[in-house]
Amino acid sequence: MIDRPRRNRVSPGVREFVAETRLTPHNLVLPAFVQEGNQVRLEVGSMPGVFRLSPDELIKELRVAHGLGIRGTALFPVIDDALKDPYGKESLNPDGLLQRTIRLIKSEIPDMIVITDVALDPYSSDGHDGLLKDGEILNDETLPLLAGMAVEQARAGADIVAPSDMMDGRVLAIREALDEENFINVGICSYCLKYASYFYGPFRDALDSAPRGGDKKTYQMDVRNQREALREIQLDEAEGADWLLVKPGLPFLDMIRMARENSELPIAAYHVSGEYAMLKAASEKGWLDYDQCLLESLMCMRRAGADILFTYGAIDAARLLQ
Ligand code: PBG
């Protein structure tokens, strides 16, 4: 036998030399749920180990993350029902929960990259990402709301705004609004390939943001489709996106690969709430090794072509990588 592929697997040292994919804490973004209050840590029932944190507690968590080499956080605010309306007006409040939290992070940990979610759902009394009228999501009427939200986030200090709403034309609307206010260095991470997935369930528990009626299938992508992604990639690039994000992560490795092969932009992948919940639930039963399966999931998304990984297990993974 001349060919013996096992020779390249013979020892840890050899395996390190021939490893084709690397995972470091610098690849990781920690998504976080922020809620009003002081010293509040409320565990999300369907996401053991993940908490709704008041801003002061979030700072503690981010200091730990920062110490482990994590340089990015993606913020999602838990908004009081009394502040929700069909237009998500609270998202424009300069002293709203999210804006105050951004300012606090930038003053306490200035080099933590703050990524903010642009979509109506946390603020909307309808629980949809766009404006709902007579059972329909109004695309063009939603755009100025999203653009205004992104500008307020930038004003508070966000480094990167991340539209996750899937309205057509939103990247351009946001880019123009940011530039008009001179936020030319605030980047846009577009949720470019965001599928209508049932893996978002635990996230909607965490934010209490599930649609009050209907589903999100008229705007999020159909899980059966692949070719359609090329069109989304082309549009987001043309509209000025800086990063392209694929979501969910592990069930959509083919789409991460497709984005990688069809764009020069950095590709991000979101290991979503349901993916995290599955690992936690199976490991609580003693059926899976959470640590190793987490690292393997992240490595596989890197191998498929993702540069940046959003994961609720970011701190766990960074610790394991030490
Ligand atoms: C909504 C949004 C969702 C997630 C991020 N932004 C949920 C949805 O579209 O309903 C999901 C993230 C996760 O499941 O971890 N704009």
Coordinates of C-alpha atoms and ligand atoms in Angstrom, one line a residue:
M1 CA 0.0 0.0 0.0
I2 CA 1.5 3.3 -1.0
D3 CA -1.4 5.6 0.1
R4 CA -2.0 5.5 3.8
P5 CA -4.1 8.6 4.7
R6 CA -3.8 7.5 8.4
R7 CA -0.2 8.6 8.4
N8 CA -1.4 12.2 8.6
R9 CA -3.5 11.3 11.7
V10 CA -0.9 9.4 13.6
S11 CA -0.3 11.8 16.5
P12 CA -1.8 15.0 17.9
G13 CA 1.3 16.9 16.7
V14 CA 0.9 15.7 13.1
R15 CA -2.9 16.3 13.2
E16 CA -2.3 19.9 14.3
F17 CA 0.0 20.5 11.3
V18 CA -2.4 19.2 8.8
A19 CA -5.6 20.7 10.3
E20 CA -7.3 22.7 7.6
T21 CA -9.6 24.7 9.8
R22 CA -8.9 26.8 12.9
L23 CA -11.4 28.1 15.5
T24 CA -10.3 30.8 17.9
P25 CA -12.3 33.1 20.3
H26 CA -11.8 35.9 17.8
N27 CA -14.2 34.1 15.5
L28 CA -17.0 34.2 18.1
V29 CA -19.8 36.7 18.8
L30 CA -21.8 36.3 22.0
P31 CA -25.5 37.1 21.5
A32 CA -27.1 38.5 24.7
F33 CA -30.6 39.3 26.0
V34 CA -30.8 42.6 27.9
Q35 CA -33.6 43.5 30.2
E36 CA -34.5 46.4 32.5
G37 CA -33.3 46.4 36.1
N38 CA -30.3 46.0 38.3
Q39 CA -28.7 42.8 39.3
V40 CA -31.2 40.8 37.3
R41 CA -30.2 37.3 36.0
L42 CA -33.2 35.3 34.7
E43 CA -32.4 32.0 33.1
V44 CA -34.3 31.4 29.8
G45 CA -36.3 28.2 30.4
S46 CA -35.5 26.6 27.1
M47 CA -31.9 27.8 27.1
P48 CA -30.1 26.5 30.2
G49 CA -27.0 28.6 30.9
V50 CA -28.4 31.6 29.0
F51 CA -29.9 34.5 31.0
R52 CA -31.9 37.7 30.4
L53 CA -29.4 40.2 32.0
S54 CA -29.8 43.7 33.3
P55 CA -27.2 46.1 31.9
D56 CA -25.0 45.9 34.9
E57 CA -25.0 42.1 34.8
L58 CA -24.4 42.1 31.1
I59 CA -21.2 44.2 31.7
K60 CA -20.0 41.5 34.1
E61 CA -20.7 38.8 31.5
L62 CA -19.0 40.8 28.7
R63 CA -15.9 41.3 30.9
V64 CA -15.6 37.5 31.2
A65 CA -16.1 37.1 27.4
H66 CA -13.5 39.8 26.7
G67 CA -11.0 38.2 29.0
L68 CA -11.3 35.0 27.0
G69 CA -10.7 36.8 23.7
I70 CA -14.3 37.4 22.5
R71 CA -14.5 40.7 20.8
G72 CA -18.2 40.9 19.7
T73 CA -21.6 40.8 21.2
A74 CA -25.0 40.9 19.5
L75 CA -27.7 42.6 21.6
F76 CA -31.4 41.8 21.8
P77 CA -33.5 43.8 24.2
V78 CA -36.5 42.4 26.1
I79 CA -39.1 45.2 25.8
D80 CA -41.9 45.7 28.3
D81 CA -45.3 44.9 26.7
A82 CA -46.6 48.4 27.7
L83 CA -43.9 49.9 25.4
K84 CA -44.8 47.9 22.4
D85 CA -46.9 49.3 19.5
P86 CA -47.5 48.4 15.8
Y87 CA -44.7 50.7 14.7
G88 CA -42.1 49.7 17.3
K89 CA -41.7 53.4 18.2
E90 CA -39.8 52.6 21.4
S91 CA -36.9 51.5 19.1
L92 CA -36.3 55.2 18.4
N93 CA -36.2 56.3 22.0
P94 CA -32.6 57.6 22.6
D95 CA -32.9 56.6 26.2
G96 CA -34.5 53.3 25.6
L97 CA -33.1 50.1 27.1
L98 CA -31.0 49.1 24.1
Q99 CA -29.5 52.6 23.6
R100 CA -28.5 52.9 27.2
T101 CA -27.0 49.5 27.2
I102 CA -24.9 50.3 24.1
R103 CA -23.6 53.5 25.7
L104 CA -22.7 51.6 28.9
I105 CA -20.8 48.8 27.0
K106 CA -18.9 51.4 24.9
S107 CA -17.9 53.3 28.0
E108 CA -16.9 50.2 30.1
I109 CA -15.4 48.0 27.4
P110 CA -14.7 50.2 24.5
D111 CA -13.1 47.6 22.2
M112 CA -16.0 45.2 22.5
I113 CA -17.7 45.3 19.1
V114 CA -21.4 46.0 19.6
I115 CA -23.7 44.5 17.0
T116 CA -27.3 45.5 17.2
D117 CA -30.4 43.8 15.8
V118 CA -32.5 45.8 13.3
A119 CA -36.1 44.5 13.2
L120 CA -39.4 45.5 14.6
D121 CA -40.2 42.2 16.5
P122 CA -38.9 43.0 20.0
Y123 CA -40.7 46.3 19.9
S124 CA -43.8 45.4 18.0
S125 CA -47.2 44.6 19.6
D126 CA -47.7 42.2 16.6
G127 CA -44.5 40.3 17.1
H128 CA -43.5 40.7 13.4
D129 CA -40.3 42.0 11.9
G130 CA -42.2 44.4 9.7
L131 CA -45.2 46.6 9.9
L132 CA -48.5 44.6 9.9
K133 CA -51.7 46.0 8.3
D134 CA -54.8 43.9 7.7
G135 CA -52.9 40.7 7.9
E136 CA -50.1 41.8 5.5
I137 CA -46.5 42.8 6.2
L138 CA -45.9 46.2 4.5
N139 CA -42.4 46.1 3.0
D140 CA -41.8 49.7 1.8
E141 CA -43.6 51.3 4.8
T142 CA -41.3 49.3 7.1
L143 CA -38.0 50.6 5.6
P144 CA -38.0 54.1 7.1
L145 CA -38.7 52.5 10.5
L146 CA -35.8 50.2 10.2
A147 CA -33.5 53.0 8.9
G148 CA -34.5 55.2 11.9
M149 CA -33.8 52.4 14.3
A150 CA -30.4 51.8 12.8
V151 CA -29.5 55.5 13.1
E152 CA -30.5 55.6 16.8
Q153 CA -28.4 52.5 17.4
A154 CA -25.4 54.1 15.7
R155 CA -26.0 57.3 17.6
A156 CA -25.7 55.3 20.8
G157 CA -22.4 53.8 19.7
A158 CA -23.2 50.6 17.9
D159 CA -20.3 49.5 15.7
I160 CA -22.3 47.2 13.4
V161 CA -26.1 47.2 12.7
A162 CA -27.6 43.9 11.8
P163 CA -30.9 43.9 10.0
S164 CA -32.6 40.6 10.6
D165 CA -36.0 41.6 9.3
M166 CA -35.7 40.3 5.7
M167 CA -37.6 43.2 4.1
D168 CA -36.6 43.8 0.5
G169 CA -34.4 46.9 0.1
R170 CA -33.6 47.4 3.7
V171 CA -29.8 47.3 3.4
L172 CA -29.8 50.2 1.0
A173 CA -32.3 52.1 3.1
I174 CA -30.2 51.7 6.2
R175 CA -26.9 52.5 4.4
E176 CA -28.4 55.7 3.0
A177 CA -29.8 56.8 6.4
L178 CA -26.5 56.0 8.2
D179 CA -24.5 58.0 5.6
E180 CA -26.8 60.9 5.7
E181 CA -26.1 61.2 9.5
N182 CA -22.4 60.7 8.8
F183 CA -22.1 57.3 10.3
I184 CA -20.0 56.2 7.4
N185 CA -18.0 53.7 9.5
V186 CA -20.9 51.9 11.0
G187 CA -21.0 48.6 9.3
I188 CA -24.0 46.5 8.2
C189 CA -24.1 42.8 8.9
S190 CA -27.0 41.7 6.8
Y191 CA -29.0 38.6 7.7
C192 CA -28.8 37.8 4.1
L193 CA -29.9 34.1 4.1
K194 CA -32.3 34.0 7.0
Y195 CA -34.7 31.0 6.8
A196 CA -38.2 30.7 8.2
S197 CA -37.0 28.2 10.8
Y198 CA -38.6 26.5 13.8
F199 CA -35.2 26.5 15.4
Y200 CA -35.8 30.1 16.6
G201 CA -38.4 28.9 19.2
P202 CA -36.3 29.3 22.3
F203 CA -35.2 32.9 21.2
R204 CA -38.8 33.9 20.9
D205 CA -39.4 32.6 24.5
A206 CA -36.4 34.6 25.7
L207 CA -37.7 37.9 24.2
D208 CA -41.4 37.1 24.4
S209 CA -41.4 38.1 20.7
A210 CA -43.3 35.3 19.0
P211 CA -45.7 36.6 16.3
R212 CA -49.2 37.2 17.8
G213 CA -50.7 35.8 14.7
G214 CA -49.5 34.0 11.5
D215 CA -45.9 33.1 10.8
K216 CA -42.9 34.8 9.1
K217 CA -43.0 32.8 5.9
T218 CA -43.8 35.8 3.7
Y219 CA -40.5 37.4 4.5
Q220 CA -38.0 34.8 5.8
M221 CA -36.7 32.3 3.2
D222 CA -38.3 28.9 2.5
V223 CA -36.1 26.1 3.9
R224 CA -36.6 24.2 0.6
N225 CA -34.8 26.8 -1.4
Q226 CA -31.2 27.2 -2.4
R227 CA -30.9 29.0 -5.8
E228 CA -32.9 31.9 -4.4
A229 CA -30.0 32.6 -2.1
L230 CA -27.9 33.8 -5.1
R231 CA -30.4 36.6 -5.6
E232 CA -30.3 37.6 -2.0
I233 CA -26.5 37.7 -2.0
Q234 CA -26.3 39.8 -5.1
L235 CA -28.9 42.3 -3.8
D236 CA -27.3 42.7 -0.3
E237 CA -23.8 43.2 -1.9
A238 CA -25.2 45.8 -4.3
E239 CA -27.0 47.6 -1.5
G240 CA -23.8 47.9 0.5
A241 CA -23.7 45.1 3.1
D242 CA -20.4 44.6 4.8
W243 CA -21.0 41.1 6.2
L244 CA -23.4 38.4 5.0
L245 CA -25.0 36.2 7.6
V246 CA -26.6 32.8 7.2
K247 CA -29.1 31.5 9.7
P248 CA -29.7 28.9 11.3
G249 CA -26.2 27.5 11.2
L250 CA -25.7 23.7 11.4
P251 CA -28.8 22.7 9.3
F252 CA -27.7 25.1 6.6
L253 CA -24.0 24.3 6.0
D254 CA -24.7 24.1 2.3
M255 CA -25.9 27.7 2.4
I256 CA -22.8 28.8 4.3
R257 CA -20.8 27.2 1.6
M258 CA -22.8 28.8 -1.2
A259 CA -22.5 32.2 0.4
R260 CA -18.7 31.7 0.7
E261 CA -18.4 30.7 -2.9
N262 CA -20.5 33.5 -4.3
S263 CA -19.2 36.5 -2.3
E264 CA -15.9 38.1 -1.3
L265 CA -17.6 39.5 1.8
P266 CA -16.9 38.0 5.3
I267 CA -19.5 35.3 6.0
A268 CA -21.2 35.0 9.4
A269 CA -23.2 32.1 10.6
Y270 CA -25.7 32.0 13.5
H271 CA -25.8 28.9 15.6
V272 CA -29.3 29.7 16.8
S273 CA -31.2 29.2 20.0
G274 CA -32.8 25.9 19.0
E275 CA -29.4 24.5 18.0
Y276 CA -28.0 25.5 21.4
A277 CA -31.1 24.1 23.2
M278 CA -30.7 20.7 21.5
L279 CA -27.1 20.3 22.7
K280 CA -28.1 21.4 26.2
A281 CA -31.1 19.1 26.5
A282 CA -29.2 16.0 25.2
S283 CA -26.3 16.6 27.5
E284 CA -28.6 17.1 30.5
K285 CA -29.9 13.6 29.7
G286 CA -26.4 12.3 29.5
W287 CA -26.8 11.5 25.8
L288 CA -24.3 14.0 24.3
D289 CA -21.1 15.6 25.5
Y290 CA -22.1 19.3 25.3
D291 CA -18.5 20.7 25.3
Q292 CA -17.3 18.5 22.4
C293 CA -20.5 18.8 20.4
L294 CA -20.5 22.6 20.7
L295 CA -16.9 22.8 19.5
E296 CA -17.6 20.4 16.7
S297 CA -20.7 22.3 15.6
L298 CA -18.7 25.6 15.5
M299 CA -15.7 23.9 13.7
C300 CA -18.1 22.5 11.1
M301 CA -19.5 26.0 10.4
R302 CA -16.0 27.3 10.0
R303 CA -15.2 24.4 7.6
A304 CA -18.2 25.2 5.5
G305 CA -16.9 28.7 5.1
A306 CA -18.0 31.0 7.9
D307 CA -15.5 33.5 9.3
I308 CA -17.7 34.8 12.2
L309 CA -19.9 32.6 14.4
F310 CA -22.7 33.9 16.5
T311 CA -23.3 31.4 19.3
Y312 CA -24.9 31.3 22.8
G313 CA -22.0 29.0 23.7
A314 CA -19.3 31.6 22.9
I315 CA -18.0 31.8 26.5
D316 CA -18.1 28.0 26.9
A317 CA -16.3 27.5 23.6
A318 CA -13.7 30.2 24.3
R319 CA -12.9 28.6 27.7
L320 CA -12.5 25.2 26.0
L321 CA -10.2 26.7 23.5
Q322 CA -7.9 28.2 26.1
Ligands
PBG1 C1 -35.8 38.5 14.9 C2 -34.7 37.6 15.2 C3 -34.8 36.2 15.5 C4 -33.6 35.7 15.8 C5 -32.7 36.8 15.7 N1 -33.4 37.9 15.3 C6 -36.0 35.3 15.5 C7 -37.0 35.4 14.5 O1 -36.8 35.7 13.3 O2 -38.2 35.1 14.8 C8 -33.3 34.3 16.2 C9 -32.1 33.9 16.9 C10 -32.1 32.6 17.5 O3 -33.0 31.8 17.4 O4 -31.1 32.4 18.2 N2 -35.6 39.6 14.2

